Amino acid sequence: MYKYFKLQENQTNPKTEMIAGITTFLTMVYIVIVNPVILADAGVPFDQVFTATIIASVIGTLWMALFANYPIAIAPGMGLNAYFAYSVVGTHGNIDYVTAFAAVFIAGVIFIILSLTPFRKKLIEAIPENLKHGITAGIGLFIAFIGLRLTGIITDHPTNLVGLGDLHSPSAILALIGLAITLVLMTLRVNGAMFFGMIATGFIAFFTGQLSFDQGFVSMPSLPEGFMVLNPITAISDVIQHSLYAVVFSFLLVTIFDTTGTMIGVAQQAGLMKGKTMPRAREALLSDSIATTVGAMFGTSPTSAYIESSAGVAAGGRTGLTSLTVAILFIVSAFFGPLVSAVSGLAAITAPALIIVGSLMMSSISHIEWGELDEAFPAFLIILSMPLTSSIATGIALGFISYPLMKIVKGKWKDVHPLVYLFAVLFFYQLAFLPH
């Protein structure tokens, strides 16, 4: 163990690494509850998503542990699951979730190929920083809005489209209490604050009669619909038939720079960077791309490196032994499906996590160059349009179209990478001529 994970070289020990793994797991285990809730809105069966979420998380995190030796955990990404459920399924010619998983699968395969080539690095460098920050913030607003809507805190309004809901309803009251409890725990820097906030909210729901455990607590994991994607040829034909090129590109784009940014951030925090380069970056990126591909086969949205891994690093995690601990705990959680199913059936328990994650993602706004209109407005357009159109892809498209146009007007067309011009043309064609 010492030699394989290089514990002595990284000045750590098994006990510290395992405690760090438990810390990371507690901060991100909310995903096994929240992910099935979101994908259920797309019609995917709860048991399918619950088991697929854990399979994808275990595969990605194990790869990270054994091949990349980083204390970084992988799981289905927040924002990408919302994009899958609310922006892809039911649109683009009324596609169903099986076809949408085909798009995720193809995005994962392309990500694997890019992870093995230098093109991935060029793609990351080509995307303007302000657009990256705008996309992160826009997704944050979008998922926070979903959390507010699921609990009835915000409802439809005949004139203003949205308005304040009935704050006296049991769902709204429970969500606000859960939000308050979780915020207090996070302010006090309690590790696993979101998870413990859910537990506290669940207790309140149980004692007020809003939550019951009719199916028990423990059962064997199951995949009621089997494999969602089995034949790559069929997946490719589904993407072509339904013109899901923009969907595949959106999944790919967000996953690549979200994962890369998170990995670099956590590696820097752990002191594992060598100057500006990240050792074993290829192996680290493969953990995410392989997990996305396998996850789509079983029935979950794209995976991402979790920024919550920084909690484990803060607790002393420095090697893959931290990630291995997380993967083992995810395997254990697979046997608590009925418990998670009961909790996920009550939106007020999971909504505070959506709202708070949205808040954390909004911090990207501070990095946008607001003093430069040609940089700020495309980012603003992304942030504004994602929640208002309920489409992450539309937000990305509008940002990529407006950015080069404003640079051309300002005489800075040479500052724009050729790939951005290519993306702008593709997105314009998609918005103008394809269903969306």
XYZ file of C-alpha atoms in Angstrom:
436
model
C 0.000 0.000 0.000
C 2.752 2.421 0.978
C 4.625 1.745 -2.275
C 1.614 1.565 -4.611
C 0.042 4.829 -3.481
C 3.422 6.432 -2.658
C 2.223 7.433 0.811
C 5.679 8.289 2.150
C 6.565 10.404 -0.902
C 3.361 12.368 -0.353
C 3.968 12.624 3.420
C 0.778 10.869 4.456
C -0.405 7.592 6.056
C -3.297 5.100 5.682
C -5.325 6.514 8.594
C -5.173 10.092 7.269
C -6.059 8.941 3.743
C -9.060 6.911 4.923
C -10.390 9.759 7.074
C -9.973 12.049 4.049
C -11.908 9.531 1.916
C -14.771 9.395 4.427
C -14.825 13.216 4.487
C -15.014 13.461 0.683
C -17.719 10.775 0.533
C -19.907 12.557 3.106
C -19.644 15.856 1.211
C -20.732 14.312 -2.113
C -22.986 11.351 -1.215
C -25.974 13.664 -1.741
C -25.575 12.880 -5.465
C -26.954 9.330 -5.010
C -30.163 10.970 -3.761
C -30.325 14.084 -5.954
C -29.349 12.474 -9.271
C -32.251 9.967 -9.334
C -34.640 12.806 -8.375
C -33.567 14.932 -11.350
C -33.424 12.117 -13.921
C -36.807 10.830 -12.719
C -38.253 14.006 -14.260
C -37.033 12.641 -17.603
C -38.884 9.373 -16.928
C -35.857 7.239 -15.997
C -36.797 4.688 -13.267
C -35.409 5.504 -9.814
C -33.682 2.131 -9.265
C -32.019 2.394 -12.665
C -30.468 5.816 -11.955
C -29.588 4.989 -8.347
C -27.599 1.898 -9.328
C -26.131 3.511 -12.465
C -25.009 6.553 -10.436
C -23.110 4.298 -8.045
C -21.613 2.149 -10.849
C -20.336 5.247 -12.708
C -19.009 6.791 -9.471
C -17.223 3.589 -8.426
C -15.637 2.999 -11.855
C -14.461 6.607 -12.262
C -13.195 6.972 -8.698
C -11.468 3.558 -8.744
C -9.690 4.460 -11.987
C -8.598 7.752 -10.405
C -7.309 5.855 -7.362
C -5.494 3.007 -9.076
C -4.128 4.637 -12.242
C -3.891 8.395 -11.566
C -3.222 8.177 -7.783
C -5.088 11.410 -7.014
C -7.447 12.112 -4.058
C -10.197 13.149 -6.494
C -13.642 11.526 -6.655
C -15.783 11.109 -9.780
C -19.604 11.044 -9.931
C -22.453 12.234 -12.206
C -22.171 16.006 -12.455
C -24.678 18.492 -11.134
C -25.907 20.693 -13.964
C -25.263 18.032 -16.576
C -28.030 15.904 -15.043
C -30.368 18.914 -15.152
C -29.418 19.545 -18.789
C -30.175 15.897 -19.583
C -33.560 15.922 -17.839
C -34.890 19.375 -18.709
C -33.168 20.443 -21.932
C -32.590 17.233 -23.905
C -35.318 14.679 -23.113
C -38.618 15.680 -24.681
C -37.012 18.162 -27.085
C -35.119 17.654 -30.360
C -38.038 15.806 -31.938
C -39.406 14.550 -28.609
C -36.504 12.183 -27.962
C -36.776 9.738 -25.078
C -34.215 9.136 -22.352
C -32.767 6.043 -24.075
C -31.826 8.172 -27.096
C -30.448 10.860 -24.771
C -28.204 8.238 -23.125
C -26.915 7.420 -26.623
C -25.785 11.065 -26.906
C -24.069 10.829 -23.501
C -22.367 7.594 -24.596
C -21.028 9.167 -27.809
C -19.821 12.221 -25.852
C -18.024 9.850 -23.464
C -16.349 7.943 -26.304
C -15.191 11.219 -27.912
C -13.921 12.362 -24.492
C -11.899 9.120 -24.158
C -10.330 9.743 -27.586
C -9.590 13.399 -26.760
C -8.077 12.379 -23.413
C -5.561 10.262 -25.326
C -4.597 13.062 -27.742
C -3.154 16.608 -27.490
C -6.412 18.003 -28.964
C -7.987 18.039 -25.487
C -5.369 20.537 -24.318
C -5.899 22.696 -27.423
C -9.681 22.661 -26.893
C -9.332 23.793 -23.266
C -6.923 26.566 -24.265
C -9.217 27.704 -27.108
C -12.273 28.357 -24.936
C -12.147 31.930 -23.553
C -11.871 32.039 -19.757
C -14.821 34.410 -19.391
C -17.092 32.021 -21.290
C -16.019 29.182 -18.982
C -16.869 31.269 -15.919
C -20.185 32.322 -17.482
C -21.163 28.708 -18.207
C -20.381 27.617 -14.634
C -22.391 30.506 -13.156
C -25.278 29.970 -15.585
C -25.545 26.288 -14.683
C -25.502 27.339 -11.003
C -28.484 29.652 -11.497
C -30.292 26.976 -13.496
C -30.034 24.214 -10.885
C -30.848 26.606 -8.007
C -33.984 27.615 -9.935
C -34.890 23.920 -10.320
C -34.520 23.439 -6.550
C -36.815 26.373 -5.817
C -39.367 25.181 -8.364
C -39.451 21.536 -7.199
C -40.502 22.584 -3.692
C -43.115 25.127 -4.751
C -41.169 28.103 -3.358
C -41.351 29.422 -6.932
C -44.332 28.607 -9.167
C -45.780 29.516 -12.551
C -47.289 32.980 -12.854
C -49.771 33.962 -15.615
C -48.210 37.409 -16.173
C -44.610 37.264 -15.014
C -44.062 33.586 -15.987
C -42.681 32.862 -12.485
C -43.746 34.091 -9.063
C -43.483 33.344 -5.357
C -45.322 30.167 -4.358
C -47.281 29.316 -1.224
C -44.731 29.615 1.581
C -47.254 28.050 3.999
C -47.263 24.728 2.137
C -45.582 21.811 3.983
C -43.113 21.318 1.121
C -41.973 24.970 1.079
C -41.681 25.157 4.879
C -39.665 21.927 5.051
C -37.362 23.072 2.214
C -36.714 26.434 3.906
C -35.965 24.720 7.234
C -33.635 22.263 5.468
C -31.930 25.125 3.660
C -31.420 27.009 6.934
C -29.997 23.930 8.718
C -27.607 23.140 5.852
C -26.441 26.755 5.579
C -25.707 26.872 9.322
C -23.678 23.649 9.062
C -21.776 24.961 6.030
C -21.096 28.300 7.714
C -19.637 26.377 10.662
C -17.503 24.414 8.133
C -18.906 21.029 9.142
C -17.606 18.306 6.794
C -20.535 16.664 5.011
C -22.814 19.636 5.757
C -25.141 18.954 2.812
C -25.452 15.269 3.685
C -26.132 15.986 7.382
C -28.555 18.739 6.350
C -30.512 16.148 4.364
C -30.530 13.776 7.345
C -31.822 16.513 9.682
C -34.499 17.535 7.154
C -35.443 13.872 6.736
C -35.920 13.476 10.503
C -38.203 16.522 10.569
C -40.149 15.152 7.583
C -40.500 11.754 9.287
C -41.813 13.162 12.555
C -44.226 15.501 10.742
C -45.656 12.609 8.707
C -44.274 13.748 5.333
C -41.806 10.860 5.058
C -42.362 7.119 5.499
C -40.250 4.015 4.869
C -42.798 1.515 3.558
C -40.195 -0.421 1.529
C -37.718 -0.831 4.385
C -34.127 0.370 4.344
C -31.916 -2.226 2.629
C -32.125 -4.226 -0.603
C -29.954 -5.644 -3.361
C -29.043 -3.133 -6.109
C -31.013 -3.551 -9.347
C -31.124 -2.283 -12.923
C -34.792 -2.789 -13.914
C -34.243 -1.800 -17.562
C -30.829 -3.453 -18.005
C -28.371 -1.729 -20.344
C -29.471 1.601 -21.821
C -26.742 1.591 -24.473
C -25.179 -1.642 -25.664
C -24.419 -1.161 -29.362
C -22.167 1.812 -30.318
C -23.433 1.678 -33.917
C -27.042 2.104 -32.716
C -25.948 5.005 -30.476
C -24.263 6.758 -33.411
C -27.334 6.263 -35.633
C -29.608 7.670 -32.868
C -27.453 10.808 -32.620
C -27.475 11.266 -36.415
C -31.189 10.496 -36.800
C -32.202 13.071 -34.176
C -29.471 15.623 -35.086
C -28.114 15.598 -31.530
C -24.743 17.088 -32.504
C -25.178 20.192 -30.335
C -26.260 18.002 -27.398
C -23.178 15.794 -27.722
C -20.978 18.888 -28.040
C -22.557 20.525 -24.987
C -22.076 17.397 -22.862
C -18.483 17.137 -24.104
C -17.617 20.811 -23.665
C -18.981 21.219 -20.140
C -17.511 17.882 -18.993
C -14.037 18.610 -20.374
C -13.413 22.008 -18.851
C -15.438 21.385 -15.696
C -13.460 18.224 -14.968
C -10.124 19.763 -15.969
C -10.714 22.885 -13.883
C -11.750 20.840 -10.841
C -8.819 18.455 -11.142
C -6.293 21.279 -11.433
C -7.903 23.147 -8.523
C -7.849 20.117 -6.204
C -4.322 19.127 -7.299
C -3.097 22.668 -6.570
C -4.737 22.599 -3.138
C -3.021 19.276 -2.401
C 0.345 20.578 -3.629
C 0.494 17.908 -6.362
C 1.057 20.229 -9.359
C 4.489 20.419 -10.984
C 4.630 24.071 -11.953
C 1.721 24.630 -14.352
C 1.486 20.982 -15.385
C -0.509 18.216 -13.754
C 1.349 14.872 -13.632
C -0.655 11.867 -14.884
C -3.260 14.228 -16.369
C -4.105 11.705 -19.096
C -4.910 8.980 -16.561
C -6.956 11.436 -14.484
C -9.043 12.566 -17.467
C -9.557 8.978 -18.578
C -11.203 8.255 -15.207
C -13.936 10.756 -16.020
C -14.351 9.890 -19.707
C -14.562 6.138 -19.010
C -17.051 6.718 -16.154
C -19.222 8.892 -18.450
C -19.239 6.200 -21.145
C -19.986 3.312 -18.766
C -22.517 5.423 -16.828
C -24.482 6.071 -20.032
C -24.617 2.334 -20.721
C -26.246 1.702 -17.328
C -28.415 4.830 -17.227
C -26.951 8.016 -15.770
C -25.910 11.447 -17.042
C -22.235 12.462 -17.623
C -19.783 12.268 -14.739
C -17.399 14.943 -13.532
C -14.572 15.388 -11.048
C -16.130 16.635 -7.792
C -14.914 19.876 -6.248
C -16.099 18.358 -2.942
C -12.858 16.355 -3.156
C -11.209 19.506 -1.767
C -12.845 18.681 1.597
C -10.898 15.401 1.660
C -7.701 17.205 0.670
C -8.281 19.672 3.520
C -8.542 16.632 5.822
C -5.098 15.442 4.637
C -5.848 13.332 1.540
C -2.930 13.290 -0.911
C -3.117 9.988 -2.825
C -5.398 7.501 -4.543
C -6.019 5.749 -1.238
C -8.430 8.588 -0.442
C -10.291 7.893 -3.718
C -10.243 4.140 -3.072
C -11.964 4.760 0.286
C -14.630 6.864 -1.475
C -15.239 4.109 -4.056
C -15.660 1.457 -1.336
C -18.180 3.647 0.513
C -20.149 4.146 -2.721
C -20.322 0.344 -3.098
C -21.707 0.071 0.463
C -24.297 2.787 -0.281
C -25.632 0.667 -3.185
C -27.442 -1.569 -0.680
C -29.523 1.285 0.785
C -31.750 1.838 -2.251
C -35.143 1.762 -0.434
C -33.925 4.325 2.128
C -32.649 6.651 -0.595
C -35.811 6.106 -2.648
C -38.031 7.202 0.245
C -35.928 10.311 0.891
C -35.685 11.248 -2.792
C -39.470 11.086 -3.106
C -39.704 14.270 -1.048
C -38.253 17.184 -3.037
C -37.924 19.388 0.053
C -35.130 17.144 1.379
C -32.990 17.321 -1.751
C -33.826 20.853 -2.991
C -31.572 22.691 -0.459
C -28.559 20.845 -1.960
C -29.522 22.069 -5.444
C -29.907 25.651 -4.236
C -26.610 25.662 -2.314
C -24.605 23.997 -5.105
C -26.049 26.646 -7.425
C -24.865 29.327 -5.031
C -21.339 27.857 -4.927
C -21.181 27.695 -8.735
C -22.162 31.377 -8.953
C -18.793 32.324 -7.423
C -17.375 32.083 -10.964
C -18.957 35.467 -11.682
C -16.184 37.167 -9.708
C -13.609 36.035 -12.291
C -15.409 37.605 -15.269
C -13.823 40.798 -16.670
C -16.867 43.024 -16.227
C -14.900 46.129 -17.281
C -14.481 44.762 -20.825
C -17.863 44.638 -22.588
C -16.627 42.308 -25.346
C -15.662 39.803 -22.631
C -18.490 40.475 -20.167
C -21.571 40.540 -22.409
C -21.186 37.029 -23.925
C -20.697 35.668 -20.387
C -23.745 37.646 -19.190
C -25.795 36.281 -22.095
C -24.896 32.722 -21.037
C -25.769 33.370 -17.377
C -29.086 35.026 -18.267
C -30.270 32.596 -20.927
C -29.585 29.260 -19.192
C -32.249 29.598 -16.454
C -34.661 31.624 -18.628
C -34.639 29.141 -21.535
C -34.199 26.070 -19.272
C -31.394 25.043 -21.616
C -27.683 24.848 -20.888
C -26.979 24.189 -24.576
C -28.796 27.374 -25.638
C -26.779 29.410 -23.143
C -23.511 27.951 -24.429
C -24.600 28.553 -28.048
C -25.484 32.218 -27.482
C -22.187 32.813 -25.686
C -20.117 31.215 -28.430
C -21.965 33.122 -31.170
C -21.787 36.550 -29.497
C -18.148 36.315 -28.336
C -16.415 36.308 -31.771
C -18.934 38.842 -33.140
C -18.071 41.350 -30.411
C -14.350 40.718 -30.867
C -14.677 41.396 -34.611
C -16.518 44.681 -33.945
C -13.772 45.746 -31.528
C -11.057 44.874 -34.047
C -9.726 42.021 -31.908
C -10.679 39.205 -34.275
C -7.108 37.852 -34.189
C -7.437 37.241 -30.434
C -10.144 34.627 -31.032
C -8.980 31.030 -31.496
C -10.048 29.488 -34.845
C -11.900 26.727 -32.957
C -14.174 29.356 -31.375
C -15.116 30.637 -34.853
C -15.873 27.041 -35.859
C -18.049 26.520 -32.754
C -19.846 29.827 -33.441
C -20.775 28.738 -36.983
C -21.932 25.298 -35.781
C -24.030 26.759 -32.957
C -25.551 29.389 -35.265
C -26.529 26.657 -37.721
C -28.005 24.600 -34.884
C -30.094 27.485 -33.480
C -31.210 28.732 -36.909
C -31.938 25.511 -38.750
C -32.187 22.547 -36.349
C -34.882 21.751 -33.737
C -34.025 22.940 -30.209
